[in-house]
XYZ file of C-alpha atoms in Angstrom:
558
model
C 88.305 170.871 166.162
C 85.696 171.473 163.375
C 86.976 173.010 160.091
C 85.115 173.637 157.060
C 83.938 170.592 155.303
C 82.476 171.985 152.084
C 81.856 175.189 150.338
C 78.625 176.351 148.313
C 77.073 179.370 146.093
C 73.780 179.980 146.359
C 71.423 182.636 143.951
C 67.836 184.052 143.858
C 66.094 186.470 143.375
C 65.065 187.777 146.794
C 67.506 188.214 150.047
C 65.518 185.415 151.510
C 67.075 183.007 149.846
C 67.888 179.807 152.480
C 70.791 177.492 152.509
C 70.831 173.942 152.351
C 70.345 172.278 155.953
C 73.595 172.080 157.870
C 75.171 175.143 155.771
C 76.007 178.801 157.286
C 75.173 181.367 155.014
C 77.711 184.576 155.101
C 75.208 187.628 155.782
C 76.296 189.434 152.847
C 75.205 190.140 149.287
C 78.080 189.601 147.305
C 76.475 191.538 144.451
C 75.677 194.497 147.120
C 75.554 198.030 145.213
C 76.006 196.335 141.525
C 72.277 195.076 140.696
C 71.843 191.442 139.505
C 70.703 188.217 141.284
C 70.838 187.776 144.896
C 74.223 185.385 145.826
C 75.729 184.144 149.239
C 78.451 181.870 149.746
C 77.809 179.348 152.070
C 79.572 176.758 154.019
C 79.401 173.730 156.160
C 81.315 172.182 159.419
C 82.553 168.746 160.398
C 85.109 166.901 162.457
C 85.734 164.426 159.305
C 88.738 163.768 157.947
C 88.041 165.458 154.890
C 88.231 169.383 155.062
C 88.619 172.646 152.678
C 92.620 173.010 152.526
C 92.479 176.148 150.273
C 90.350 178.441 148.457
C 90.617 180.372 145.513
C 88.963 182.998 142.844
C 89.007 183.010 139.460
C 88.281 185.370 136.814
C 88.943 186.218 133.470
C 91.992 188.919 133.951
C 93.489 187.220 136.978
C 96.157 184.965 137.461
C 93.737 182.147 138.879
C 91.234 181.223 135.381
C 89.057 178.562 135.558
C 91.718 176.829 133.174
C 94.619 176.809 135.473
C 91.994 176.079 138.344
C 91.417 172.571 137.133
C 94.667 171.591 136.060
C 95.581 172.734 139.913
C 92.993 170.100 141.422
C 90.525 173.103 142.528
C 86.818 172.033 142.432
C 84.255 175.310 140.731
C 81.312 176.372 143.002
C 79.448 176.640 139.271
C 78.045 180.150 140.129
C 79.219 183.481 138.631
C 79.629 185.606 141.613
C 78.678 188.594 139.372
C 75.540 186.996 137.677
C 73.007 189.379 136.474
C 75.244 192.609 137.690
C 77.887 192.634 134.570
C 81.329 192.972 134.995
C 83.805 190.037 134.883
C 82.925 185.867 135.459
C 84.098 185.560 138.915
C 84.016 181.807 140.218
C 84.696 180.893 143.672
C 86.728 177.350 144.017
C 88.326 175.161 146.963
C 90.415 172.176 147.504
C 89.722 169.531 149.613
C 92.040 167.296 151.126
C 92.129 165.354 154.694
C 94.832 167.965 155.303
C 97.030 170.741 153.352
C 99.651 169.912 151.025
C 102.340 170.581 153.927
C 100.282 168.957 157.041
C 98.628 172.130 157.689
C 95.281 171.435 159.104
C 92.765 172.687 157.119
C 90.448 175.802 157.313
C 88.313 176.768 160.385
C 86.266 179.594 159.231
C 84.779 182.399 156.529
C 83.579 185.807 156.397
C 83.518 188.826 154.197
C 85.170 192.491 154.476
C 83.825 195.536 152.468
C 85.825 198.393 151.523
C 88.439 199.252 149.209
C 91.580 197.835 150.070
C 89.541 196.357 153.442
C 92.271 193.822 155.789
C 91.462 190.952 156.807
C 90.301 190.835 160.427
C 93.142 189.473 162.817
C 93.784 185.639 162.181
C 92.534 185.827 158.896
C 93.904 185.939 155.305
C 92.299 187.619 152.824
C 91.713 186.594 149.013
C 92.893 189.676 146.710
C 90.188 189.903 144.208
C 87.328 192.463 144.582
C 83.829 189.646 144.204
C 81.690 192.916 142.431
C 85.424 193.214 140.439
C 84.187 194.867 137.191
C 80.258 195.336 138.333
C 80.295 198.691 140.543
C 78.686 198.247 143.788
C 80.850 197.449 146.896
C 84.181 196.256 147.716
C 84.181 192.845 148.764
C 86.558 190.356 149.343
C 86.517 186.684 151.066
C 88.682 186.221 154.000
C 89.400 182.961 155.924
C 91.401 181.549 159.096
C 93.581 178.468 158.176
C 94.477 176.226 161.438
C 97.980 176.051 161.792
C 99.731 173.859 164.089
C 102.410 175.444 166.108
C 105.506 174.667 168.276
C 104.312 175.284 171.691
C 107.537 176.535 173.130
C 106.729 180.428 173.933
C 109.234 183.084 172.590
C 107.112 186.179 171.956
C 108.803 187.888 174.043
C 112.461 186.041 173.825
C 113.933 189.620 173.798
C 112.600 190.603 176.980
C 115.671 188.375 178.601
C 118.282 189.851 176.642
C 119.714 192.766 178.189
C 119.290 196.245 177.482
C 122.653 197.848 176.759
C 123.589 194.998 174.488
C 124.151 196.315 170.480
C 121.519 194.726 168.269
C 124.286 193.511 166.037
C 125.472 191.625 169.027
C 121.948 189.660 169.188
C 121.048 186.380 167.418
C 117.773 186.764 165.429
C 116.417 184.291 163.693
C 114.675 185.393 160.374
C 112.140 184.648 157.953
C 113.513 184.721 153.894
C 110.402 186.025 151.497
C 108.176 186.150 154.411
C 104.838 186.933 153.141
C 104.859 183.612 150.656
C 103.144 181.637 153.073
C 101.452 178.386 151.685
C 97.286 179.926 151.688
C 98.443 183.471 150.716
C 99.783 183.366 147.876
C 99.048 183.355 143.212
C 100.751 182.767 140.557
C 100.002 183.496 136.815
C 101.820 179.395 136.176
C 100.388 175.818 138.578
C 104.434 175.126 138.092
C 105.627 178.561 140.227
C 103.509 177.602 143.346
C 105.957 175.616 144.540
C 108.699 177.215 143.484
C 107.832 180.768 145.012
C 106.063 179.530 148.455
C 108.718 180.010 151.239
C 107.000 179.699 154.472
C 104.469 177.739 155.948
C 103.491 180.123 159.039
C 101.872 183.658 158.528
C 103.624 186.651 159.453
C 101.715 186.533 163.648
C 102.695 182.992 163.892
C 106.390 183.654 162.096
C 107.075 186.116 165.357
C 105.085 183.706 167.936
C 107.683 181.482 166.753
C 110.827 183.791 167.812
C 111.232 185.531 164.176
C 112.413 188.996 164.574
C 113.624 189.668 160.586
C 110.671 189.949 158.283
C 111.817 189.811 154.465
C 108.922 191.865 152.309
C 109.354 192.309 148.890
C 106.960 194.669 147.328
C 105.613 196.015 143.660
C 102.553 198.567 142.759
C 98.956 196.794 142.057
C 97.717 198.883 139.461
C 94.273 196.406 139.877
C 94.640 196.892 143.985
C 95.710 200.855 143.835
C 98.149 199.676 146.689
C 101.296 198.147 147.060
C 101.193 194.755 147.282
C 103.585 191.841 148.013
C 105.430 189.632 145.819
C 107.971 186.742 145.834
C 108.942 188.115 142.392
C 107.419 189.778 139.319
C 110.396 189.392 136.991
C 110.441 187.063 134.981
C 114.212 187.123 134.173
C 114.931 186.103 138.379
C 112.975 182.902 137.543
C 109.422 183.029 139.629
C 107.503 184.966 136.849
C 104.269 186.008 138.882
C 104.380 184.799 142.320
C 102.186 187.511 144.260
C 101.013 187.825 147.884
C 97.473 187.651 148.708
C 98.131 190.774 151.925
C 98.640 194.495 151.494
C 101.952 196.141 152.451
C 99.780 197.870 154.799
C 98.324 194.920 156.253
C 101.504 192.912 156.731
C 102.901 196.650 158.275
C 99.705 196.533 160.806
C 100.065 193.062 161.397
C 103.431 193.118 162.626
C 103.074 196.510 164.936
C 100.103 194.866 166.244
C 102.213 192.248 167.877
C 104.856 195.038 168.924
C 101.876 196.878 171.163
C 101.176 192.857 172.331
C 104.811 192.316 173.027
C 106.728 196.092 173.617
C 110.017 194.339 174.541
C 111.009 192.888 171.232
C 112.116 194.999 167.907
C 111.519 194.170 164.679
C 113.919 194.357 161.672
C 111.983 194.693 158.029
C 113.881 194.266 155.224
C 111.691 195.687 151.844
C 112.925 195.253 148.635
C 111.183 196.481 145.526
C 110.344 193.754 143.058
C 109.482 195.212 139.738
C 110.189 198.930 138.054
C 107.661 201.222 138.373
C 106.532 203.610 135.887
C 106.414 207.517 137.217
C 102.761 207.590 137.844
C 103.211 203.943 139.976
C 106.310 205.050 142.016
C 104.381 208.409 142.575
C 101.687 206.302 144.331
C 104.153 204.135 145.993
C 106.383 207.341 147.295
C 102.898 208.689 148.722
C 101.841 205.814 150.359
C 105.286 205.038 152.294
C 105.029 208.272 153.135
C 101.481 207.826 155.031
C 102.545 204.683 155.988
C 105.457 206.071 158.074
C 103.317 209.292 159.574
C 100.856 206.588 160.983
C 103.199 204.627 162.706
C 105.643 207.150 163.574
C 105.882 205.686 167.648
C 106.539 202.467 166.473
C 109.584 203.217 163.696
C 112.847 203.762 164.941
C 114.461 206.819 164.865
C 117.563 207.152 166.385
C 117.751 210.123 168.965
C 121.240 210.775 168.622
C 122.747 210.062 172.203
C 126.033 209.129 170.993
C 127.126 209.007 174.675
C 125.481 205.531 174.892
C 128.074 202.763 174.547
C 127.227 200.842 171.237
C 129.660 198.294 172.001
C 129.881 196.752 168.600
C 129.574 199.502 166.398
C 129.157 203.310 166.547
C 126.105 203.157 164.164
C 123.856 200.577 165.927
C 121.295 201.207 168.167
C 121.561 199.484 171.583
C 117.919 197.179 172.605
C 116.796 200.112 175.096
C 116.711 202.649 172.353
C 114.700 199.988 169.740
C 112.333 198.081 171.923
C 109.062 198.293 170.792
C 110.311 199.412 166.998
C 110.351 198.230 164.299
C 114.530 199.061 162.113
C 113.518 199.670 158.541
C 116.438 198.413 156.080
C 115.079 199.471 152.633
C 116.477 198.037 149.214
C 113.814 199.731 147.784
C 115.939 201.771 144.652
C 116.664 202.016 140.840
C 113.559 199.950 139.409
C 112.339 202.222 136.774
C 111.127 205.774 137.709
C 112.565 204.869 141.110
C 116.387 204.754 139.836
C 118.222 207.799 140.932
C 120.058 206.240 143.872
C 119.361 206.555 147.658
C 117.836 210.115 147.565
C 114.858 208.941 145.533
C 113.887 206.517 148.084
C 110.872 206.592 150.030
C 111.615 205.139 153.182
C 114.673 207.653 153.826
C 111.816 209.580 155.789
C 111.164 209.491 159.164
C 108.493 211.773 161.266
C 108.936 212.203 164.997
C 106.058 212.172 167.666
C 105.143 215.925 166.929
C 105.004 214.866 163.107
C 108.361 217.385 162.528
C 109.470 215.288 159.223
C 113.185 214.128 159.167
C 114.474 213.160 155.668
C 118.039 211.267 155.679
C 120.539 211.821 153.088
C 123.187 209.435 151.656
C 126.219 209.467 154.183
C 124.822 211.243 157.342
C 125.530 209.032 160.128
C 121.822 209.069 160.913
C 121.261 207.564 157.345
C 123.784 204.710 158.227
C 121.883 203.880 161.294
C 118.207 204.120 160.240
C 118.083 203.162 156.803
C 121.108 200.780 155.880
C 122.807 197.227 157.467
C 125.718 197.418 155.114
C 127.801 197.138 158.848
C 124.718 195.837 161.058
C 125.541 192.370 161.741
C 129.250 191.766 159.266
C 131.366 193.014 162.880
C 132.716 190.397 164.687
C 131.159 190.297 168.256
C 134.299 191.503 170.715
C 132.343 190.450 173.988
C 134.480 187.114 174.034
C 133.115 183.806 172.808
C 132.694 181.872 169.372
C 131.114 183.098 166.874
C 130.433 180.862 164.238
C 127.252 181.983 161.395
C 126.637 183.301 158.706
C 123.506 184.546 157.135
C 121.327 182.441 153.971
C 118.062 182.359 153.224
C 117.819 178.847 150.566
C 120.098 176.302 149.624
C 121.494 178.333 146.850
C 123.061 181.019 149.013
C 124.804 178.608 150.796
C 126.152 176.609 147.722
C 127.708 179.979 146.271
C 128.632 180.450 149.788
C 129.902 176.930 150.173
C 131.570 176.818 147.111
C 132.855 180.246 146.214
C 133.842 180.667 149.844
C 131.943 184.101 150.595
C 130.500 185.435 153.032
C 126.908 187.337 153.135
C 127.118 191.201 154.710
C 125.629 189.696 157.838
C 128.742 187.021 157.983
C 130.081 186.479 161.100
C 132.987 184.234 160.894
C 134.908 182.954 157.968
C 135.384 179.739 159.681
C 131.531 178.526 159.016
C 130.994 176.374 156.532
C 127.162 176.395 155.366
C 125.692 172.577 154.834
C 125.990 171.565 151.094
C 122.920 169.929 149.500
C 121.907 168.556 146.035
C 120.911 171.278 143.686
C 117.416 170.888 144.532
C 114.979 173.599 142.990
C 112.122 174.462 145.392
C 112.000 176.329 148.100
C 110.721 173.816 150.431
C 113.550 170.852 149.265
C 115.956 173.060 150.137
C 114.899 173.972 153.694
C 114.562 169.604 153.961
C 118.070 169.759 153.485
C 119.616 172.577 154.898
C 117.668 173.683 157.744
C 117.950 169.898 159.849
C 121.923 170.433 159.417
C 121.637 174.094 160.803
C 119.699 172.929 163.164
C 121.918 169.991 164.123
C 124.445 172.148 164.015
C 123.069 174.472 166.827
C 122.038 172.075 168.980
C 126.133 170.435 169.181
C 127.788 173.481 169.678
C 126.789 175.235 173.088
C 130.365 177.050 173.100
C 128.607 179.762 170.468
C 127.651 183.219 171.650
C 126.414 184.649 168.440
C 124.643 183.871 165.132
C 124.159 187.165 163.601
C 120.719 187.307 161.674
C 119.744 184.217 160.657
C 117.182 183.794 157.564
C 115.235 180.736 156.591
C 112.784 179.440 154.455
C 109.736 177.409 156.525
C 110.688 178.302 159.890
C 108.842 176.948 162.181
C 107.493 174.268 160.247
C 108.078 170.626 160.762
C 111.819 169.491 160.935
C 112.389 173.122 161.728
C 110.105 174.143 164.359
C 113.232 174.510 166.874
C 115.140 176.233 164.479
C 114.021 180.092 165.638
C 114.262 178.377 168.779
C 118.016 177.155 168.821
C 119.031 180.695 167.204
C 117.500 182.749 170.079
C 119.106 180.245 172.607
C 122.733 181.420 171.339
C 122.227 184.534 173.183
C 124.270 183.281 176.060
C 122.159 184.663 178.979
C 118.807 182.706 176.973
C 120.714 179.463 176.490
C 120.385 179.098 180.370
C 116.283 178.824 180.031
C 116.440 175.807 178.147
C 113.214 176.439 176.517
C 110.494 173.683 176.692
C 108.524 172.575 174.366
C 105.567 171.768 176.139
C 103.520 173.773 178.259
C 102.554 172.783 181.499
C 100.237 169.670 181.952
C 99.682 169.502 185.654
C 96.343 168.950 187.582
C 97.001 172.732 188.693
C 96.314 174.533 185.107
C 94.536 171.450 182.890
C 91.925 173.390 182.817
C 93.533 177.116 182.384
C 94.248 179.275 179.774
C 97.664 180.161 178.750
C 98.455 183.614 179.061
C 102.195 183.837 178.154
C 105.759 183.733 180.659
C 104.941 188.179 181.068
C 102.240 190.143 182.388
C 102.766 193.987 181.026
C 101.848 197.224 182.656
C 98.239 198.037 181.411
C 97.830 193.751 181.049
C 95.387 191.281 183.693
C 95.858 187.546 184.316
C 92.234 187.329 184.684
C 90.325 184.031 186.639
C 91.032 180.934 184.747
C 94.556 182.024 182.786
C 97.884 181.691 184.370
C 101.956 182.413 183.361
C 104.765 180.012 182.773
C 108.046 180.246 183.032
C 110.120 179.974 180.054
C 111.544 176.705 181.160
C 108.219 175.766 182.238
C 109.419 174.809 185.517
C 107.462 178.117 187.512
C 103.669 178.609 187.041
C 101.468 182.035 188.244
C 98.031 181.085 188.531
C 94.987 182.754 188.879
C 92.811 180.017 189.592
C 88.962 179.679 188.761
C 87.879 180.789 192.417
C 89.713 183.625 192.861
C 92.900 182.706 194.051
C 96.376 183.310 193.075
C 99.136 180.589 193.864
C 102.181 180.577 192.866
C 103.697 176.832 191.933
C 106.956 174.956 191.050
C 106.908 171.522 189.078
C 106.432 170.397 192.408
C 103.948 172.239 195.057
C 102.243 174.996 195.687
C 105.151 177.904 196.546
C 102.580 180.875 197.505
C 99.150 181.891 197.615
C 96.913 184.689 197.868
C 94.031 183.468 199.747
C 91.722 184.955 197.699
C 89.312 182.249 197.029
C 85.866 183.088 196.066
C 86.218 186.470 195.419
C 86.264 187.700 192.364
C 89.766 189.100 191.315
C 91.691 189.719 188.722
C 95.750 190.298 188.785
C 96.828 193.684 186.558
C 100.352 195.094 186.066
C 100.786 198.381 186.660
């Protein structure tokens, strides 16, 4: 794989301006709209060792300055990005390394989005400052893939085997604690918080390729943005003074339905908190926001349709997975900071708007308000379908000392009988996931007798040591445990040189020539084979086939 070797500014006076041999030039005047010099960023490719691990921008009212830059081991591209136009110094750096700080592999490719607020393309993060910040002209803002090396066994659409009438508190989800603090999206206004606030290593697309289902998004108003943003915390008195997201709300809301259209059997539970007060002008913007927020993705934000005939099993406020498929269950948290204190009633996301855009507000105990809005009884119910059940819920090695120690269980407990792993008062993030999540895991993997694990948060699913964790969750869910998920995908002569497509083919989806399905256990493979024809395999032989070669066919769900 090529990544992106090094990183350069160029300047001139005319648009004509070339790049150094071997360098791509992005096709895009940085200063656009604000006068001043002609400037491109440019970069170059290689299969070396040696690759860009991270980039970064610094100016003079952001977090990043050109100070904290080189105590952080960032290298300066040594051209204003604003030169000649006014406006703040804005400097471009990178990091180089022969890989990232947490064996990521390095980053693959570059480009630039205009427009206020603009989102990063799919794939792609996006750097938060505006490159004409201060100048006029356009918005523009860097954006950037970042290789990340996954577990390979497929649960995108894990759900799809669970069955339908089954209460959601009576699934095991595995979650994701702080979930936008991936490793390349992320600032902080101290070097020292970097590692304190970063939680994950996997974005939010490769969290749910992964098997999360729980997305933890804790958000604050950008007065520099004009949006609300995300945050790991901007208090100073919780301990990670400054620890911000480089993603929009928006954009981690977009991301995250995207992959409900791509995957309309699963359900999504968001948890949003509300990191720092808000003055009345702020949580006015915030309120109105939500609010638009909601009305655009009204089909894919669960409402519940009152059929109270429907046997909840587990509780008489829980949806069942029929009614929630494709949906995503917003738990908000989102109360009393600043002008947003006044209780439930003053919260944003007690709105809903059906498919006609008839607006439903919820109101502190209506039934309707305990299913849509609140989890205070969600997953704390012991599961009464038989079984052990043997979990509890903790997102860092603190939770589970205080739960270890002071004997407590979280509101998504399951069983007092669980003892959480202890560990050794470590103070990052990523130490404690070192220690705790290879004992969960452990854990898991010696006790097939349990049926449930209630909601499961962690930090650095995914990642390393725990890139079976999600995995061993999901496979509590007694009718999944019988898949016995691989971890490889097929390597047979029959699809070496097909694409994956995935273990389900959708109405409205094709298995086109040269892509082909496997079976969750990896033991069945659907293949529609370079010529034309379909065959249907076991580990084996060749079980079926179409006799369809050379013609030219494609196979589509209906």
């Amino acid at each position: 794989m090529e990544y992106i070797t090094d990183v350069m500014v160029i300047e001139g006076k005319h648009a004509t301006i070339s790049a150094p041999a071997g360098y791509v030039t992005i096709p895009l005047d940085v200063n656009k709209g604000a006068g001043g010099r002609f400037i491109y960023i440019c970069y170059k490719k290689g299969t070396g060792q040696e690759r860009i691990i991270d980039l970064k921008v610094a100016t003079a009212s952001s977090y990043f300055t050109k100070d904290f830059a080189t105590e952080a081991g960032y290298t300066s591209t040594n051209i204003d990005l604003n030169d000649g136009a006014g406006g703040e110094y804005i400097y471009l750096y990178y990091k180089k390394g022969t890989k990232g700080e947490y064996d990521t592999d390095g980053i693959t490719d570059m480009l630039l989005v205009t427009g206020k607020n603009a989102f990063a393309p799919a794939g792609y993060d996006r750097l938060s400052v505006d490159l004409n910040r201060g100048a006029g002209g356009k918005y523009i803002y860097l954006c950037y893939r970042y290789y990340q090396q996954m577990p390979s066994a497929d649960l995108r659409n894990w759900m799809g085997q669970v069955d339908d009438n089954r209460s959601i508190a009576n699934i095991s989800i595995p979650g994701s604690h702080d979930s936008a603090m991936w490793l390349t999206n992320m600032e902080s206004t101290a070097n020292i918080l970097d590692s304190a606030a970063q939680t994950q290593y996997l974005n939010l697309e490769n969290q749910f390729d992964v098997g999360v289902r729980s997305f933890d998004l804790r958000v604050y108003w950008s007065d520099s943005l004009d949006a609300t943003a995300l945050a790991h915390s901007t208090n100073i008195k919780v301990g990670y003074a400054g620890s911000y997201s480089n993603i929009l709300f928006q954009d981690a809301f977009q991301r995250l339905v995207n992959k409900l259209k791509e995957h309309p059997t699963e359900f999504i539970i968001m948890l949003i908190s509300v990191e720092q007060d808000m003055s009345a002008s702020q949580a006015g913007k915030y309120k109105k926001e939500v609010d638009a927020i909601l009305k655009t993705y009204r089909d894919y934000i669960f409402i519940d349709k009152g059929e109270e005939h429907m046997d909840r099993s587990n509780s008489d406020l829980l949806p069942i997975l029929r009614e929630i498929r494709g949906k995503i269950f917003i738990v908000s948290d989102a109360v009393d900071k600043g002008s947003l204190s006044g209780g439930y009633d003053n919260d944003p996301w007690r709105v809903r708007y059906k498919r006609d855009g008839t607006r439903i507000e919820y109101h502190k105990g209506d039934s309707q308000h305990e299913k849509c809005i609140t989890m205070e009884k969600t997953f704390c119910e012991p599961y009464n379908g038989g079984g052990k059940t043997r979990f509890d819920q903790f997102t860092s090695a603190i939770q589970a000392r205080n739960t270890y120690t002071e004997g407590k269980m979280g509101r998504f407990g399951a069983n007092k009988d669980w003892n959480p792993p202890k560990h050794n008062n470590s103070n990052t993030p990523r130490q404690w996931s070192l220690e705790t999540n290879p004992q969960i895991l452990k854990y898991l993997q010696e006790h097939s007798e349990l049926t449930r694990a209630a909601l499961v948060a962690f930090d650095f699913i995914g990642f390393k040591e725990s890139k079976n964790l999600a995995q061993e969750i999901v496979k509590v869910n007694p009718k999944l445990r019988a898949y016995q998920f691989s971890d490889r995908l097929p390597d047979t002569e029959q699809v070496r040189n097909l694409r994956y497509k995935g273990n389900t083919l959708y109405p409205g989806q094709s298995l086109r020539q040269g892509e082909y399905l496997a079976s969750l256990n990896r033991k069945f493979i659907a293949a529609m084979k370079g010529d034309g024809n379909f065959v249907v395999y076991n580990s084996e032989r060749s079980l079926w086939s179409s006799n369809t070669a050379l013609c030219q066919h494609r196979l589509r769900a209906l």
